[in-house]
PDB file of C-alpha atoms in Angstrom:
ATOM      1  CA  MET A   1       6.986   8.146 -20.845  1.00 64.00           C
ATOM      2  CA  SER A   2      10.720   7.627 -20.262  1.00 82.00           C
ATOM      3  CA  GLU A   3      10.803  10.853 -18.238  1.00 86.00           C
ATOM      4  CA  TYR A   4       8.168   9.510 -15.827  1.00 84.00           C
ATOM      5  CA  PHE A   5       9.976   6.181 -15.587  1.00 91.00           C
ATOM      6  CA  ASN A   6      13.221   7.977 -14.726  1.00 93.00           C
ATOM      7  CA  LEU A   7      11.444  10.000 -12.035  1.00 93.00           C
ATOM      8  CA  MET A   8       9.958   6.822 -10.615  1.00 95.00           C
ATOM      9  CA  LYS A   9      13.330   5.075 -10.662  1.00 95.00           C
ATOM     10  CA  GLU A  10      15.057   8.046  -9.001  1.00 96.00           C
ATOM     11  CA  THR A  11      12.433   8.234  -6.264  1.00 97.00           C
ATOM     12  CA  SER A  12      12.415   4.501  -5.570  1.00 97.00           C
ATOM     13  CA  GLN A  13      16.206   4.338  -5.393  1.00 97.00           C
ATOM     14  CA  ALA A  14      16.273   7.092  -2.777  1.00 97.00           C
ATOM     15  CA  THR A  15      13.455   5.370  -0.891  1.00 97.00           C
ATOM     16  CA  ASP A  16      15.347   2.066  -0.874  1.00 96.00           C
ATOM     17  CA  VAL A  17      18.182   3.613   1.126  1.00 96.00           C
ATOM     18  CA  LEU A  18      15.860   4.709   3.923  1.00 97.00           C
ATOM     19  CA  SER A  19      13.798   1.518   3.856  1.00 96.00           C
ATOM     20  CA  ALA A  20      16.952  -0.542   4.252  1.00 94.00           C
ATOM     21  CA  ASP A  21      17.907   1.424   7.363  1.00 95.00           C
ATOM     22  CA  TYR A  22      14.664   0.322   9.017  1.00 94.00           C
ATOM     23  CA  THR A  23      14.578  -3.299   7.834  1.00 91.00           C
ATOM     24  CA  GLU A  24      18.158  -4.574   7.607  1.00 87.00           C
ATOM     25  CA  LYS A  25      18.298  -5.747  11.231  1.00 84.00           C
ATOM     26  CA  LEU A  26      14.963  -7.559  11.168  1.00 84.00           C
ATOM     27  CA  SER A  27      14.553 -11.324  11.038  1.00 84.00           C
ATOM     28  CA  PRO A  28      14.670 -12.870   7.545  1.00 84.00           C
ATOM     29  CA  GLU A  29      10.934 -13.578   7.356  1.00 79.00           C
ATOM     30  CA  VAL A  30      10.167  -9.909   8.131  1.00 83.00           C
ATOM     31  CA  GLN A  31      12.669  -8.320   5.767  1.00 86.00           C
ATOM     32  CA  GLN A  32      12.249 -10.777   2.881  1.00 85.00           C
ATOM     33  CA  LEU A  33       9.579  -8.876   0.931  1.00 85.00           C
ATOM     34  CA  PRO A  34      10.937  -5.328   1.439  1.00 89.00           C
ATOM     35  CA  MET A  35      14.386  -6.533   0.337  1.00 88.00           C
ATOM     36  CA  LYS A  36      12.925  -8.400  -2.641  1.00 89.00           C
ATOM     37  CA  ARG A  37      11.307  -5.183  -3.829  1.00 92.00           C
ATOM     38  CA  HIS A  38      14.490  -3.114  -3.464  1.00 91.00           C
ATOM     39  CA  GLY A  39      16.008  -1.987  -6.734  1.00 91.00           C
ATOM     40  CA  HIS A  40      12.696  -1.916  -8.593  1.00 93.00           C
ATOM     41  CA  PRO A  41      10.901   1.295  -9.635  1.00 95.00           C
ATOM     42  CA  ARG A  42       7.562   1.498  -7.796  1.00 96.00           C
ATOM     43  CA  LEU A  43       4.465   3.306  -8.952  1.00 94.00           C
ATOM     44  CA  ARG A  44       3.363   4.295  -5.443  1.00 95.00           C
ATOM     45  CA  ASP A  45       6.617   6.225  -4.963  1.00 97.00           C
ATOM     46  CA  LEU A  46       5.969   8.128  -8.187  1.00 96.00           C
ATOM     47  CA  GLN A  47       2.398   8.872  -7.141  1.00 96.00           C
ATOM     48  CA  ILE A  48       3.512  10.379  -3.837  1.00 98.00           C
ATOM     49  CA  ARG A  49       6.064  12.517  -5.674  1.00 97.00           C
ATOM     50  CA  THR A  50       3.483  13.537  -8.270  1.00 96.00           C
ATOM     51  CA  GLY A  51       0.992  14.556  -5.595  1.00 97.00           C
ATOM     52  CA  TYR A  52       3.749  16.601  -3.970  1.00 97.00           C
ATOM     53  CA  GLU A  53       5.104  18.351  -7.050  1.00 97.00           C
ATOM     54  CA  ILE A  54       1.871  19.241  -8.827  1.00 95.00           C
ATOM     55  CA  ASN A  55       0.715  20.895  -5.609  1.00 96.00           C
ATOM     56  CA  GLY A  56       3.736  23.133  -5.358  1.00 96.00           C
ATOM     57  CA  GLY A  57       6.347  20.972  -3.624  1.00 97.00           C
ATOM     58  CA  GLN A  58       9.864  22.135  -4.492  1.00 95.00           C
ATOM     59  CA  ASN A  59      12.185  19.585  -2.863  1.00 97.00           C
ATOM     60  CA  TRP A  60      11.087  16.077  -3.820  1.00 97.00           C
ATOM     61  CA  LYS A  61      13.462  14.443  -1.326  1.00 97.00           C
ATOM     62  CA  GLU A  62      11.178  15.789   1.380  1.00 97.00           C
ATOM     63  CA  ILE A  63       8.733  12.983   0.573  1.00 98.00           C
ATOM     64  CA  ILE A  64      11.232  10.112   0.877  1.00 98.00           C
ATOM     65  CA  PRO A  65      10.125   9.190   4.437  1.00 98.00           C
ATOM     66  CA  VAL A  66       6.531   9.054   3.195  1.00 98.00           C
ATOM     67  CA  CYS A  67       7.531   6.793   0.308  1.00 98.00           C
ATOM     68  CA  ALA A  68       9.462   4.507   2.677  1.00 98.00           C
ATOM     69  CA  SER A  69       6.587   4.370   5.149  1.00 98.00           C
ATOM     70  CA  PHE A  70       4.010   3.582   2.472  1.00 98.00           C
ATOM     71  CA  GLU A  71       6.273   0.974   0.852  1.00 97.00           C
ATOM     72  CA  ILE A  72       6.758  -0.832   4.170  1.00 96.00           C
ATOM     73  CA  LEU A  73       3.023  -0.609   4.841  1.00 96.00           C
ATOM     74  CA  ASN A  74       2.332  -2.038   1.393  1.00 94.00           C
ATOM     75  CA  CYS A  75       4.658  -4.943   2.164  1.00 93.00           C
ATOM     76  CA  SER A  76       2.766  -5.562   5.402  1.00 92.00           C
ATOM     77  CA  THR A  77      -0.519  -5.911   3.534  1.00 89.00           C
ATOM     78  CA  TYR A  78       1.042  -8.333   1.042  1.00 88.00           C
ATOM     79  CA  VAL A  79       2.519 -10.490   3.793  1.00 84.00           C
ATOM     80  CA  ILE A  80      -0.723 -10.707   5.756  1.00 82.00           C
ATOM     81  CA  ASN A  81      -2.637 -11.376   2.547  1.00 77.00           C
ATOM     82  CA  TRP A  82      -0.326 -14.331   1.871  1.00 74.00           C
ATOM     83  CA  PHE A  83      -1.621 -15.746   5.131  1.00 76.00           C
ATOM     84  CA  LEU A  84      -5.279 -14.887   4.525  1.00 72.00           C
ATOM     85  CA  ASP A  85      -5.256 -16.144   0.934  1.00 68.00           C
ATOM     86  CA  GLU A  86      -3.016 -19.152   1.707  1.00 67.00           C
ATOM     87  CA  LYS A  87      -0.541 -18.160  -0.976  1.00 64.00           C
ATOM     88  CA  ASN A  88       3.187 -18.536  -1.637  1.00 64.00           C
ATOM     89  CA  GLY A  89       3.491 -21.999  -0.116  1.00 64.00           C
ATOM     90  CA  TYR A  90       3.128 -21.023   3.523  1.00 62.00           C
ATOM     91  CA  ASP A  91       1.349 -24.181   4.642  1.00 63.00           C
ATOM     92  CA  SER A  92       2.742 -25.002   8.052  1.00 70.00           C
ATOM     93  CA  THR A  93       1.329 -23.525  11.231  1.00 73.00           C
ATOM     94  CA  ASP A  94       4.728 -22.081  12.111  1.00 77.00           C
ATOM     95  CA  SER A  95       5.157 -20.331   8.741  1.00 73.00           C
ATOM     96  CA  LYS A  96       1.673 -18.839   8.967  1.00 75.00           C
ATOM     97  CA  ARG A  97       2.361 -17.477  12.422  1.00 82.00           C
ATOM     98  CA  LYS A  98       5.583 -15.903  11.197  1.00 80.00           C
ATOM     99  CA  LEU A  99       3.699 -14.204   8.365  1.00 81.00           C
ATOM    100  CA  VAL A 100       1.242 -12.595  10.751  1.00 83.00           C
ATOM    101  CA  ILE A 101       4.037 -11.422  13.053  1.00 86.00           C
ATOM    102  CA  ALA A 102       5.969 -10.065  10.061  1.00 87.00           C
ATOM    103  CA  GLY A 103       2.897  -8.184   8.877  1.00 88.00           C
ATOM    104  CA  PHE A 104       2.405  -6.556  12.275  1.00 90.00           C
ATOM    105  CA  GLN A 105       6.085  -5.643  12.595  1.00 93.00           C
ATOM    106  CA  LEU A 106       6.117  -4.024   9.175  1.00 95.00           C
ATOM    107  CA  ARG A 107       3.026  -1.992  10.050  1.00 94.00           C
ATOM    108  CA  GLU A 108       4.780  -0.731  13.169  1.00 96.00           C
ATOM    109  CA  ILE A 109       7.861   0.237  11.154  1.00 96.00           C
ATOM    110  CA  ALA A 110       5.720   2.159   8.660  1.00 97.00           C
ATOM    111  CA  GLN A 111       4.317   4.183  11.543  1.00 97.00           C
ATOM    112  CA  GLN A 112       7.720   4.621  13.175  1.00 97.00           C
ATOM    113  CA  ILE A 113       9.215   6.188  10.045  1.00 98.00           C
ATOM    114  CA  LEU A 114       6.573   8.912   9.995  1.00 98.00           C
ATOM    115  CA  GLU A 115       7.015   9.539  13.712  1.00 98.00           C
ATOM    116  CA  ASP A 116      10.803   9.750  13.395  1.00 98.00           C
ATOM    117  CA  TYR A 117      10.531  12.346  10.624  1.00 98.00           C
ATOM    118  CA  GLY A 118       7.878  14.473  12.300  1.00 97.00           C
ATOM    119  CA  MET A 119       5.140  13.516   9.856  1.00 98.00           C
ATOM    120  CA  THR A 120       2.575  12.311  12.371  1.00 97.00           C
ATOM    121  CA  SER A 121      -0.186  14.176  10.512  1.00 95.00           C
ATOM    122  CA  LEU A 122      -0.034  11.327   7.968  1.00 97.00           C
ATOM    123  CA  LEU A 123      -0.679   8.598  10.525  1.00 97.00           C
ATOM    124  CA  THR A 124      -4.423   8.892   9.986  1.00 96.00           C
ATOM    125  CA  LEU A 125      -3.850   7.920   6.351  1.00 96.00           C
ATOM    126  CA  LEU A 126      -2.018   4.773   7.444  1.00 96.00           C
ATOM    127  CA  SER A 127      -4.893   3.864   9.749  1.00 95.00           C
ATOM    128  CA  LYS A 128      -7.415   4.437   6.973  1.00 95.00           C
ATOM    129  CA  ILE A 129      -5.447   2.280   4.550  1.00 96.00           C
ATOM    130  CA  ASN A 130      -5.233  -0.576   7.046  1.00 93.00           C
ATOM    131  CA  HIS A 131      -8.918  -0.351   7.880  1.00 94.00           C
ATOM    132  CA  GLN A 132     -10.061  -0.248   4.270  1.00 94.00           C
ATOM    133  CA  VAL A 133      -7.695  -2.942   2.982  1.00 92.00           C
ATOM    134  CA  TYR A 134      -8.977  -5.457   5.506  1.00 89.00           C
ATOM    135  CA  LEU A 135     -12.591  -4.578   4.827  1.00 92.00           C
ATOM    136  CA  GLY A 136     -11.724  -5.459   1.241  1.00 90.00           C
ATOM    137  CA  GLN A 137     -10.052  -8.675   2.347  1.00 87.00           C
ATOM    138  CA  ARG A 138     -13.171  -9.599   4.298  1.00 88.00           C
ATOM    139  CA  MET A 139     -15.247  -9.119   1.156  1.00 87.00           C
ATOM    140  CA  ASP A 140     -12.764 -11.269  -0.756  1.00 82.00           C
ATOM    141  CA  ILE A 141     -12.845 -14.244   1.626  1.00 82.00           C
ATOM    142  CA  HIS A 142     -16.423 -13.938   2.849  1.00 82.00           C
ATOM    143  CA  ASP A 143     -18.876 -11.939   0.734  1.00 80.00           C
ATOM    144  CA  LEU A 144     -17.650 -12.706  -2.797  1.00 77.00           C
ATOM    145  CA  GLN A 145     -17.210 -16.458  -2.531  1.00 76.00           C
ATOM    146  CA  VAL A 146     -18.703 -18.620  -5.291  1.00 73.00           C
ATOM    147  CA  SER A 147     -20.840 -20.340  -2.651  1.00 75.00           C
ATOM    148  CA  ARG A 148     -22.558 -17.002  -1.995  1.00 78.00           C
ATOM    149  CA  VAL A 149     -23.282 -16.038  -5.594  1.00 78.00           C
ATOM    150  CA  SER A 150     -27.003 -16.412  -4.882  1.00 82.00           C
ATOM    151  CA  ASP A 151     -26.683 -13.368  -2.609  1.00 82.00           C
ATOM    152  CA  TYR A 152     -26.361 -11.340  -5.807  1.00 81.00           C
ATOM    153  CA  PRO A 153     -29.341 -12.308  -7.985  1.00 83.00           C
ATOM    154  CA  ASP A 154     -28.864  -9.144 -10.008  1.00 86.00           C
ATOM    155  CA  TYR A 155     -25.622  -8.623 -11.961  1.00 86.00           C
ATOM    156  CA  ASP A 156     -25.524  -4.923 -11.114  1.00 89.00           C
ATOM    157  CA  GLN A 157     -25.557  -5.779  -7.404  1.00 89.00           C
ATOM    158  CA  PHE A 158     -22.587  -8.091  -7.860  1.00 87.00           C
ATOM    159  CA  LEU A 159     -20.748  -5.526  -9.982  1.00 88.00           C
ATOM    160  CA  ALA A 160     -21.261  -2.844  -7.312  1.00 90.00           C
ATOM    161  CA  ALA A 161     -19.901  -5.178  -4.630  1.00 89.00           C
ATOM    162  CA  TYR A 162     -16.923  -6.103  -6.794  1.00 89.00           C
ATOM    163  CA  GLN A 163     -16.154  -2.455  -7.509  1.00 93.00           C
ATOM    164  CA  GLN A 164     -16.259  -1.741  -3.790  1.00 94.00           C
ATOM    165  CA  ARG A 165     -13.909  -4.650  -3.123  1.00 91.00           C
ATOM    166  CA  CYS A 166     -11.392  -3.305  -5.674  1.00 93.00           C
ATOM    167  CA  ARG A 167     -11.548   0.195  -4.233  1.00 95.00           C
ATOM    168  CA  LEU A 168     -10.965  -1.114  -0.708  1.00 94.00           C
ATOM    169  CA  LEU A 169      -8.095  -3.437  -1.617  1.00 91.00           C
ATOM    170  CA  SER A 170      -6.118  -1.037  -3.838  1.00 94.00           C
ATOM    171  CA  GLY A 171      -8.005   2.150  -4.600  1.00 96.00           C
ATOM    172  CA  VAL A 172      -7.739   3.655  -1.139  1.00 96.00           C
ATOM    173  CA  PHE A 173      -3.991   2.986  -1.023  1.00 96.00           C
ATOM    174  CA  TYR A 174      -3.287   4.543  -4.416  1.00 97.00           C
ATOM    175  CA  GLY A 175      -5.483   7.522  -3.624  1.00 97.00           C
ATOM    176  CA  SER A 176      -3.691   7.982  -0.304  1.00 97.00           C
ATOM    177  CA  CYS A 177      -0.325   8.087  -2.088  1.00 97.00           C
ATOM    178  CA  PHE A 178      -1.341  11.062  -4.217  1.00 97.00           C
ATOM    179  CA  PHE A 179      -3.035  12.685  -1.226  1.00 98.00           C
ATOM    180  CA  ALA A 180      -0.039  12.220   1.076  1.00 98.00           C
ATOM    181  CA  GLY A 181       2.202  14.013  -1.395  1.00 98.00           C
ATOM    182  CA  SER A 182      -0.187  16.941  -1.564  1.00 97.00           C
ATOM    183  CA  ILE A 183      -0.337  17.101   2.243  1.00 98.00           C
ATOM    184  CA  VAL A 184       3.458  17.342   2.499  1.00 98.00           C
ATOM    185  CA  ALA A 185       3.274  20.145  -0.096  1.00 97.00           C
ATOM    186  CA  GLU A 186       0.774  21.827   2.263  1.00 96.00           C
ATOM    187  CA  GLN A 187      -1.929  21.760  -0.402  1.00 96.00           C
ATOM    188  CA  PRO A 188      -4.187  18.769   0.451  1.00 96.00           C
ATOM    189  CA  ASP A 189      -5.906  17.771  -2.784  1.00 94.00           C
ATOM    190  CA  LYS A 190      -8.993  15.581  -2.307  1.00 93.00           C
ATOM    191  CA  LEU A 191      -9.707  15.459  -6.036  1.00 94.00           C
ATOM    192  CA  LEU A 192      -6.259  13.967  -6.524  1.00 94.00           C
ATOM    193  CA  TYR A 193      -7.126  11.371  -3.889  1.00 96.00           C
ATOM    194  CA  GLU A 194     -10.243  10.395  -5.809  1.00 96.00           C
ATOM    195  CA  MET A 195      -8.327  10.136  -9.080  1.00 95.00           C
ATOM    196  CA  GLY A 196      -5.821   7.813  -7.440  1.00 95.00           C
ATOM    197  CA  ALA A 197      -8.577   5.735  -5.856  1.00 96.00           C
ATOM    198  CA  ILE A 198     -10.236   5.215  -9.232  1.00 96.00           C
ATOM    199  CA  TYR A 199      -6.914   4.262 -10.806  1.00 95.00           C
ATOM    200  CA  GLY A 200      -6.032   1.873  -7.985  1.00 94.00           C
ATOM    201  CA  ALA A 201      -9.418   0.180  -8.149  1.00 95.00           C
ATOM    202  CA  ALA A 202      -8.958  -0.286 -11.882  1.00 95.00           C
ATOM    203  CA  THR A 203      -5.527  -1.888 -11.458  1.00 93.00           C
ATOM    204  CA  GLN A 204      -6.970  -4.248  -8.825  1.00 91.00           C
ATOM    205  CA  ALA A 205      -9.775  -5.256 -11.179  1.00 90.00           C
ATOM    206  CA  ALA A 206      -7.288  -5.772 -14.002  1.00 88.00           C
TER     207      ALA A 206
END
């Protein structure tokens, strides 16, 4: 277990350097979450590296731009979710507007990193993540409200909807991390994507 933790720490530390290059000149409300997460080992970084190495990748530093892009994208989803879920004390109209702008700017940076490093083949993954995450958010704030519990008279129907919500909110992202690593290794592994999606959905449910 310590070996995997060390790999995760090593990968995240290298990713932090590149992420900082793209965020250090941004306004405080945009850079606050990426900077807060600097210095912490991150599971998504390890998953990208794992997907890369088990599919034949030899130079793990090749995936650092992918890790940085996905980390910034992850921050964008958190920031926008703060607005949608009315979390973290952002109550004023001005603070909510800044959250939305920050979320959009971070999404653009995530895309820019891949473009700068010639990894545009991964842009479709970013688009898929964004699309699926906000379908999941819609389920969270619309379909799975307590006021609509009568829409699910059968427990199995509710459980299926909840499982879908968890897959959309986290599963697709985790699966895409594994898959992105395998793509960079030039061995796209769809089974690895599915394994990551199941794991991510489980962590969301937990």
